[in-house]
Amino acid sequence: MSQNAFYTFLYVTGDLARFAGQFFPQLVRPEYEIREGIRQSYLIGVKSLGLISLTTFIIGMVLCMQIRPYMVDFGVVSELPAILCIAIIREVGPVLTALVFAGKIASSISAELASMRVTEQIDAMDVSGTNPYKYLVVTRVLACTLMLPLLSVLACGLALTGSFLAINLDGFTSYQIFWSEVFSSLNISDVLPAFLKTFFFGFVVGMVGCYKGYFSKTNTQGVGESANRAVVLSSILIFVVDLFVVGITYLLGFI
Amino acid sequence: MTQLQKINEKEPILSIRSLCKRFGSKIILSDFQADLYRKENLVVMGKSGAGKSVLIKCIVGLIQPDSGSIRIHGEDMTQMSLRELQVARRRFGFLFQSGAIYDSLSVRENLEFPLRRVGLKLTAGEILQKVEEALDDVGLLASIDLMPSELSGGMRKRVGLARTIILQPEIILYDEPTTGLDAVTGREIISLINRIKEKYHASSIIITHDNECIRTNSDRIVLLHQGASYVQGDYPSLLAHTDPFVKQFFL
Ligand SMILES: Nc1ncnc2c1ncn2[C@@H]1O[C@H](COP(=O)(O)OP(=O)(O)OP(=O)(O)O)[C@@H](O)[C@H]1O
Ligand SMILES: [Mg+2]
């Protein structure tokens, strides 16, 4: 059983890689779907903005409340903004944003494409001389790849704001002191890998969502199933990508 | 009969030879043959599940046949690269059984979709004129700004039909154009199909169970049974056929 699952995993990954491999050739081939790309970026950004803002803001607050007592015990409470900043910028912000994004966007992309598959709309595009991969997949994957980094920056800002408010729950810290602590503790080696990996996260979410929808089973059940699987697979891949990126930066001595 | 002979003298624009397709162990098409001539309506009949939809999807390359050839003006479409196939597909119009109109676009945008992306370089005025003309043909001019979710099943089908004819294709494949429509609208669609044929000299393959449509619109009929063409002929000859299997289609 577990061996079977392993083979299935390998098979799906290989198939996904083949599907994803068409992305760059199709992206650079002329007849660019610019309007549709912009429309998708807007929709994807707007759809996930509220949820990402709320969750990261809360996580910022909670993180602060959880860590603060230990900092007080060790007598290093003045280091609190720096610690929170490292945790949020390096890991919590990007990964949490990506996971929430996966839950919201991978499922909606995949359900949309799956229902287009079921109702033969993708076939209709194909016969009308429009390349559905270019029109549907390239635009959405590109939109995800570009929007997730933006959302992630916003999310980090909100998480830090949440932490700032939580610090002020007991004991007052001035706005200026908090933010100057935050920025002085940041290095380019904190920001850059964390920012770059969000592009990969966005690409993974968009690609998995499209892949699961594009090859959905042609029945109504298939729509729900593919949306569900898109979320599961893209969440797993986010962790795998995260491990790779952090591993590489670690080995390169960036940490 | 004389008309049929006259058509037969010409070269077929589409010729299908020994077409085979199976899904798993299920054989859908085996050694299917048919020709389509210029300005001809070829009706394909057959029981539900006989493989009629699979047949016309093979023709436009949506389903890859296992073997056999489909030649358009002598060029084999089954051997084409994806890019050649995309060019060849521009000769075709395809009305899907379900209509297959794009849910996220309005009726107007649905019709503009093919116009804007086959490289015709039309002006906004020309596009609007074509859209309105096609919608007028199917009697839906008033619904131009509705979304597909606001349309009835029959209206969706008619929007699908308008989108199919808007590029004035050379060969039109209709998958059950009148199914799900009331008798009056059905007759309108049938006469529309005829008008399109006269106006644009289009050839059509029509899948239908509608006896009215067969009687008035068919130049030739193919009866698909067990994956092959069981009989071919014009309407009177099939009506007079003595084979019990053929007879049950014309009761
Ligand atoms: N993608 C597919 N995978 C597996 N089997 C398929 C596929 N498409 C069609 N079939 C099978 O092929 C057979 C023929 O289907 P098709 O849709 O061509 O029937 P049809 O003649 O159009 O019937 P109807 O009049 O009901 O539309 C069916 O038994 C169907 O189960
Ligand atoms: Mg069918």
XYZ file of C-alpha atoms and ligand atoms in Angstrom:
538
model
C 0.000 0.000 0.000
C 2.653 2.500 1.038
C 4.802 1.369 -1.868
C 1.854 1.939 -4.148
C 1.392 5.410 -2.749
C 5.072 6.079 -3.327
C 4.832 5.073 -6.985
C 1.731 7.189 -7.423
C 3.599 10.118 -5.931
C 6.511 9.620 -8.321
C 4.153 9.246 -11.259
C 2.204 12.405 -10.409
C 5.403 14.381 -9.872
C 6.768 13.269 -13.242
C 3.517 14.057 -15.003
C 3.337 17.430 -13.283
C 6.915 18.172 -14.343
C 6.024 17.410 -17.953
C 2.991 19.676 -17.721
C 5.034 22.425 -16.083
C 7.805 22.012 -18.657
C 5.560 23.507 -21.334
C 5.235 26.706 -19.332
C 8.359 28.573 -20.394
C 8.196 27.692 -24.106
C 4.549 28.789 -24.166
C 5.260 31.883 -22.101
C 7.790 33.300 -24.551
C 5.997 32.275 -27.746
C 4.289 35.289 -29.371
C 0.627 36.171 -29.123
C 0.770 37.123 -25.484
C -2.428 36.945 -23.463
C -1.652 40.165 -21.624
C -5.217 41.238 -20.875
C -6.149 37.882 -19.463
C -2.921 37.792 -17.433
C -3.703 41.134 -15.828
C -7.297 40.135 -15.178
C -6.179 36.930 -13.478
C -3.560 38.735 -11.369
C -6.219 41.130 -10.177
C -8.739 38.376 -9.393
C -6.191 36.182 -7.646
C -4.834 39.069 -5.595
C -8.253 40.331 -4.558
C -9.572 36.884 -3.746
C -6.793 36.016 -1.318
C -5.966 39.433 0.120
C -8.450 39.452 3.007
C -7.749 35.964 4.220
C -3.986 36.357 4.073
C -4.128 39.706 5.873
C -6.257 38.326 8.677
C -4.292 35.120 9.270
C -0.854 36.684 9.182
C -1.913 39.553 11.432
C -3.194 37.083 13.994
C -0.134 34.864 13.731
C 2.068 37.911 14.374
C 0.180 38.661 17.568
C 0.122 35.073 18.746
C 3.792 34.529 18.043
C 4.645 37.548 20.149
C 2.471 36.416 23.066
C 3.999 32.951 22.980
C 7.630 34.038 22.873
C 7.530 37.022 25.180
C 7.397 35.183 28.579
C 10.600 33.272 27.771
C 12.357 36.423 26.695
C 11.332 38.004 29.999
C 12.606 34.923 31.916
C 15.967 35.096 30.203
C 16.103 38.831 30.667
C 16.441 39.580 26.960
C 13.049 41.118 26.349
C 14.678 43.962 24.473
C 15.629 41.441 21.796
C 11.962 40.567 21.244
C 11.391 42.695 18.105
C 14.532 41.256 16.496
C 13.543 37.652 17.221
C 10.002 38.170 15.951
C 11.292 39.886 12.874
C 13.655 37.024 11.999
C 10.955 34.418 12.571
C 8.342 36.277 10.565
C 10.440 37.465 7.639
C 12.429 34.279 7.208
C 9.812 31.626 7.676
C 6.398 32.346 9.119
C 5.392 35.125 6.735
C 6.278 33.485 3.409
C 5.243 29.951 4.317
C 1.991 30.845 6.028
C 1.047 33.161 3.169
C 1.823 30.415 0.690
C -0.240 27.853 2.586
C -3.258 30.113 2.888
C -2.806 31.063 -0.761
C -2.708 27.382 -1.679
C -5.909 26.698 0.229
C -7.718 29.567 -1.403
C -6.283 29.822 -4.908
C -5.111 26.329 -5.873
C -8.589 25.030 -5.131
C -10.405 27.786 -6.973
C -8.173 27.569 -10.062
C -8.452 23.843 -10.126
C -12.227 23.812 -9.664
C -12.625 26.414 -12.383
C -10.506 24.563 -14.930
C -12.034 21.225 -13.979
C -15.541 22.482 -14.590
C -14.388 23.963 -17.888
C -13.022 20.530 -18.726
C -16.270 18.791 -17.759
C -18.439 21.146 -19.786
C -16.088 20.837 -22.791
C -15.101 24.507 -22.682
C -11.398 23.624 -22.870
C -12.082 21.453 -25.916
C -14.065 24.308 -27.449
C -11.082 26.617 -27.007
C -8.822 24.021 -28.538
C -10.895 23.689 -31.710
C -11.432 27.419 -32.071
C -7.716 27.919 -32.659
C -6.874 29.249 -29.193
C -4.204 27.374 -27.303
C -5.909 26.625 -23.979
C -2.597 26.020 -22.231
C -1.500 29.516 -23.105
C -4.806 31.200 -22.404
C -5.746 29.357 -19.219
C -2.593 27.895 -17.681
C 0.170 30.365 -18.532
C -1.897 33.369 -17.443
C -2.902 31.850 -14.120
C 0.512 30.456 -13.236
C 2.146 33.759 -14.083
C -0.436 35.635 -12.034
C 0.211 33.384 -9.021
C 3.984 33.667 -9.408
C 3.814 37.451 -9.412
C 1.079 37.986 -6.842
C 2.303 35.712 -4.056
C 5.554 37.674 -3.458
C 3.535 40.900 -3.219
C 1.048 39.340 -0.861
C 3.887 37.889 1.168
C 5.536 41.288 1.648
C 2.216 42.697 2.749
C 1.681 39.715 5.039
C 5.059 40.170 6.729
C 4.243 43.815 7.342
C 0.891 42.918 8.878
C 2.377 40.147 10.999
C 4.948 42.567 12.400
C 2.192 45.098 13.041
C 0.323 42.380 14.904
C 3.400 41.682 16.999
C 3.798 45.372 17.754
C 0.237 45.548 19.044
C 0.764 42.420 21.141
C 3.906 43.882 22.705
C 1.846 46.873 23.709
C -0.729 44.710 25.473
C 1.444 44.856 28.572
C 4.171 47.408 28.706
C 4.518 50.200 26.233
C 6.991 50.192 23.401
C 7.129 53.171 21.125
C 6.374 52.774 17.491
C 9.746 54.175 16.461
C 11.751 51.941 18.764
C 9.953 48.807 17.612
C 10.442 49.426 13.934
C 14.031 50.604 14.255
C 14.784 47.408 16.233
C 13.114 45.414 13.499
C 14.988 46.996 10.637
C 18.360 47.080 12.334
C 18.149 43.336 12.963
C 17.500 42.581 9.304
C 20.202 41.518 6.859
C 19.987 41.112 3.130
C 20.620 37.401 3.768
C 17.369 37.294 5.740
C 15.275 39.102 3.215
C 16.525 37.923 -0.135
C 16.143 34.106 0.112
C 12.809 34.546 1.866
C 11.558 36.861 -0.848
C 12.861 34.728 -3.689
C 11.262 31.558 -2.415
C 7.812 33.130 -2.557
C 8.130 33.212 -6.359
C 8.640 29.465 -6.307
C 5.708 29.014 -3.931
C 3.474 31.037 -6.248
C 4.602 29.062 -9.262
C 3.945 25.774 -7.461
C 0.464 26.781 -6.319
C -0.564 28.019 -9.766
C 0.924 25.067 -11.577
C -0.583 22.421 -9.314
C -3.985 24.120 -9.410
C -3.935 24.214 -13.200
C -2.570 20.702 -13.543
C -5.228 19.136 -11.331
C -8.009 21.082 -13.029
C -6.767 20.598 -16.574
C -6.649 16.825 -16.232
C -9.724 16.445 -14.078
C -11.981 13.458 -14.496
C -14.837 14.411 -16.756
C -17.639 14.220 -14.240
C -18.986 16.521 -11.553
C -17.322 14.513 -8.824
C -14.023 15.125 -10.572
C -14.349 18.871 -9.987
C -14.431 18.590 -6.200
C -11.822 15.871 -6.190
C -9.344 17.846 -8.251
C -9.810 20.969 -6.118
C -9.135 18.928 -3.018
C -6.068 17.225 -4.450
C -4.696 20.518 -5.718
C -4.677 21.920 -2.187
C -3.057 18.820 -0.720
C -0.370 18.497 -3.372
C 0.502 22.180 -3.505
C 0.756 22.368 0.309
C 3.142 19.414 0.349
C 5.215 20.904 -2.450
C 5.435 24.231 -0.614
C 7.176 22.456 2.271
C 9.432 20.552 -0.095
C 10.439 23.739 -1.914
C 10.956 25.460 1.428
C 13.256 22.676 2.580
C 15.266 22.927 -0.642
C 15.614 26.694 -0.578
C 16.551 26.822 3.103
C 18.896 23.872 2.638
C 20.676 25.521 -0.260
C 21.052 28.887 1.441
C 22.305 27.056 4.541
C 24.910 25.138 2.564
C 25.981 28.292 0.747
C 26.629 29.816 4.119
C 23.970 32.500 3.807
C 22.586 31.719 7.236
C -30.453 11.039 -57.157
C -29.034 13.272 -59.888
C -27.924 15.758 -57.273
C -26.105 13.028 -55.397
C -24.278 11.927 -58.512
C -23.233 15.475 -59.239
C -21.758 15.832 -55.777
C -19.999 12.510 -56.033
C -18.161 13.565 -59.135
C -16.108 16.029 -57.147
C -13.223 15.253 -54.861
C -14.209 14.856 -51.221
C -12.941 17.703 -49.028
C -12.820 15.383 -46.048
C -12.197 11.699 -46.334
C -12.057 9.276 -43.453
C -10.478 5.863 -43.943
C -10.257 2.807 -41.637
C -10.677 4.880 -38.502
C -10.249 2.872 -35.290
C -10.569 3.992 -31.700
C -10.869 2.060 -28.484
C -11.013 3.140 -24.857
C -9.374 0.413 -22.815
C -10.907 -2.788 -24.054
C -14.015 -1.040 -25.334
C -13.994 -0.709 -29.112
C -15.805 2.459 -30.164
C -14.792 2.830 -33.811
C -13.474 0.028 -35.969
C -12.725 0.560 -39.619
C -15.032 3.508 -40.083
C -15.114 5.061 -43.562
C -16.882 8.136 -44.868
C -16.406 11.032 -47.264
C -17.671 14.574 -47.095
C -18.124 16.531 -50.308
C -18.324 20.255 -50.908
C -21.612 21.921 -49.945
C -22.996 18.715 -48.577
C -24.828 17.893 -45.374
C -23.786 14.493 -44.110
C -25.968 13.216 -41.307
C -24.499 10.713 -38.855
C -27.036 8.589 -37.029
C -26.628 5.900 -34.444
C -27.776 4.785 -31.054
C -26.759 6.646 -27.930
C -23.235 5.577 -27.053
C -22.511 4.369 -30.571
C -19.540 6.720 -30.801
C -20.894 9.607 -32.848
C -19.397 12.276 -30.620
C -16.126 10.350 -30.475
C -16.103 10.273 -34.282
C -16.337 14.020 -34.782
C -13.882 14.664 -31.951
C -11.421 12.428 -33.797
C -11.953 14.538 -36.906
C -10.778 17.753 -35.233
C -8.066 15.975 -33.265
C -9.580 16.362 -29.795
C -9.356 12.592 -29.521
C -6.364 10.868 -31.063
C -7.536 7.864 -33.115
C -5.615 4.599 -32.731
C -5.258 4.115 -36.470
C -6.705 5.242 -39.775
C -6.534 8.504 -41.674
C -8.575 11.691 -41.839
C -7.665 13.714 -44.914
C -8.731 17.293 -45.438
C -8.022 18.321 -49.052
C -5.711 15.325 -49.189
C -3.685 16.210 -46.073
C -3.761 13.662 -43.276
C -4.768 15.385 -40.051
C -3.755 12.464 -37.859
C -0.106 12.956 -38.883
C 0.014 16.711 -38.301
C 2.100 18.459 -35.663
C 0.189 20.414 -33.049
C 0.842 23.681 -34.838
C -0.266 22.373 -38.236
C -3.326 20.947 -36.564
C -4.175 24.312 -35.061
C -4.051 25.904 -38.495
C -6.148 23.108 -40.002
C -8.709 23.494 -37.226
C -9.515 26.994 -38.420
C -11.346 25.404 -41.332
C -13.730 23.792 -38.861
C -16.633 24.941 -36.801
C -17.652 22.672 -33.962
C -20.927 22.788 -32.084
C -20.596 20.768 -28.897
C -23.414 18.617 -27.655
C -23.524 20.684 -24.445
C -22.969 24.045 -26.175
C -19.686 24.545 -24.302
C -19.984 28.316 -24.013
C -17.474 30.016 -21.709
C -19.087 30.506 -18.299
C -16.894 33.378 -17.224
C -17.595 35.482 -20.307
C -20.778 37.266 -21.374
C -22.612 36.257 -24.539
C -20.948 39.103 -26.404
C -17.474 38.100 -25.200
C -18.158 34.493 -26.065
C -18.755 35.454 -29.668
C -15.871 37.914 -29.762
C -13.509 35.260 -28.442
C -12.825 33.443 -31.745
C -12.934 36.700 -33.726
C -10.254 38.334 -31.633
C -7.747 35.542 -31.717
C -7.474 34.074 -35.179
C -5.428 37.024 -36.395
C -8.128 38.621 -38.536
C -7.279 42.160 -37.330
C -10.876 43.352 -37.347
C -11.905 46.782 -36.136
C -14.235 47.128 -33.158
C -17.067 48.069 -35.509
C -16.573 45.007 -37.686
C -16.463 42.744 -34.642
C -19.688 44.210 -33.287
C -21.378 43.841 -36.654
C -20.371 40.178 -36.935
C -21.442 39.445 -33.363
C -24.824 41.050 -33.890
C -25.335 39.292 -37.197
C -24.567 35.877 -35.707
C -26.801 36.511 -32.694
C -29.570 37.711 -34.940
C -29.283 34.469 -36.913
C -30.000 32.438 -33.781
C -32.612 34.915 -32.516
C -30.750 36.025 -29.404
C -29.867 39.610 -30.183
C -31.659 40.772 -27.051
C -29.482 38.588 -24.819
C -26.175 40.026 -25.978
C -25.128 41.304 -22.556
C -26.317 38.414 -20.429
C -24.005 35.988 -18.657
C -24.303 32.263 -19.485
C -25.715 31.564 -16.010
C -28.722 33.701 -16.949
C -29.509 31.633 -20.050
C -31.684 28.564 -20.457
C -30.246 25.325 -21.812
C -31.648 25.941 -25.276
C -30.349 29.490 -25.315
C -26.864 28.272 -24.402
C -27.004 25.895 -27.295
C -27.990 28.674 -29.648
C -25.170 30.900 -28.371
C -22.852 27.947 -28.987
C -24.233 27.719 -32.506
C -23.707 31.434 -33.114
C -20.108 31.101 -31.921
C -19.601 28.129 -34.224
C -20.693 29.942 -37.360
C -19.187 33.333 -36.634
C -15.912 32.582 -38.423
C -17.783 31.148 -41.420
C -15.912 27.863 -41.407
C -15.592 25.627 -44.411
C -16.658 22.494 -42.565
C -19.106 22.572 -39.683
C -19.559 19.701 -37.261
C -22.853 19.799 -35.403
C -23.278 17.515 -32.399
C -27.039 17.224 -31.933
C -27.934 20.824 -32.806
C -31.646 20.486 -32.069
C -31.610 18.274 -28.982
C -33.080 20.041 -25.978
C -34.907 22.653 -28.022
C -38.631 22.977 -28.530
C -40.040 22.032 -31.935
C -40.326 25.620 -33.159
C -36.798 26.644 -32.201
C -35.568 23.297 -33.506
C -37.056 24.040 -36.904
C -35.496 27.508 -36.854
C -32.101 25.969 -36.171
C -32.598 23.476 -38.970
C -33.432 26.191 -41.457
C -30.517 28.219 -40.107
C -28.171 25.332 -40.809
C -29.514 25.257 -44.334
C -29.131 29.004 -44.747
C -25.526 28.848 -43.546
C -24.819 26.136 -46.032
C -26.226 28.223 -48.881
C -24.691 31.482 -47.737
C -21.150 30.328 -47.025
C -21.030 27.140 -49.105
C -20.179 25.210 -45.977
C -20.126 21.434 -45.742
C -21.521 19.942 -42.581
C -21.504 16.766 -40.612
C -24.645 16.715 -38.512
C -25.195 14.273 -35.701
C -28.879 14.103 -35.007
C -31.814 11.927 -34.033
C -34.283 14.505 -35.261
C -36.269 13.036 -38.153
C -37.376 16.468 -39.294
C -33.760 17.565 -39.514
C -32.783 14.424 -41.383
C -35.633 14.754 -43.856
C -35.026 18.385 -44.725
C -31.284 18.746 -44.279
C -29.560 15.557 -45.245
C -27.870 15.052 -48.578
C -26.464 11.791 -47.359
C -26.836 9.691 -44.216
C -24.358 7.408 -42.476
C -25.679 5.003 -39.908
C -22.997 4.234 -37.334
C -23.288 0.810 -35.764
C -20.678 -1.282 -33.955
C -17.944 1.143 -34.854
C -18.415 1.088 -38.616
C -20.762 2.685 -41.094
C -23.626 0.236 -41.282
C -25.327 1.802 -44.280
C -24.855 4.985 -46.279
C -27.331 6.617 -48.593
C -29.762 9.473 -49.058
C -32.970 9.877 -47.084
C -35.399 8.151 -49.489
C -33.117 5.158 -49.928
C -32.740 4.650 -46.178
C -36.458 5.164 -45.657
C -37.108 2.366 -48.126
C -34.440 0.121 -46.612
C -35.631 -3.346 -45.640
C -33.050 -4.108 -42.935
C -34.874 -4.167 -39.572
C -32.008 -2.376 -37.792
C -32.190 0.504 -40.278
C -35.976 0.552 -40.217
C -36.190 1.229 -36.484
C -34.533 4.624 -36.984
C -37.249 5.785 -39.363
C -40.464 4.835 -37.599
N -12.823 10.034 -22.988
C -13.422 8.845 -22.933
N -12.906 7.839 -22.183
C -13.484 6.633 -22.130
N -14.601 6.308 -22.779
C -15.184 7.247 -23.545
C -14.625 8.563 -23.661
N -15.411 9.286 -24.490
C -16.409 8.468 -24.864
N -16.280 7.244 -24.306
C -17.162 6.097 -24.537
O -17.382 5.999 -25.921
C -18.723 5.603 -26.178
C -19.305 6.487 -27.237
O -19.488 7.781 -26.728
P -20.101 8.965 -27.581
O -20.125 10.157 -26.702
O -19.379 9.068 -28.865
O -21.585 8.444 -27.853
P -22.675 9.126 -28.792
O -22.850 8.251 -29.961
O -22.299 10.538 -29.052
O -23.960 9.044 -27.877
P -25.070 10.181 -27.574
O -26.055 10.112 -28.681
O -25.658 9.732 -26.290
O -24.366 11.494 -27.475
C -19.465 5.646 -24.870
O -19.722 4.334 -24.485
C -18.507 6.284 -23.908
O -18.565 5.619 -22.683
Mg -22.841 12.381 -28.363
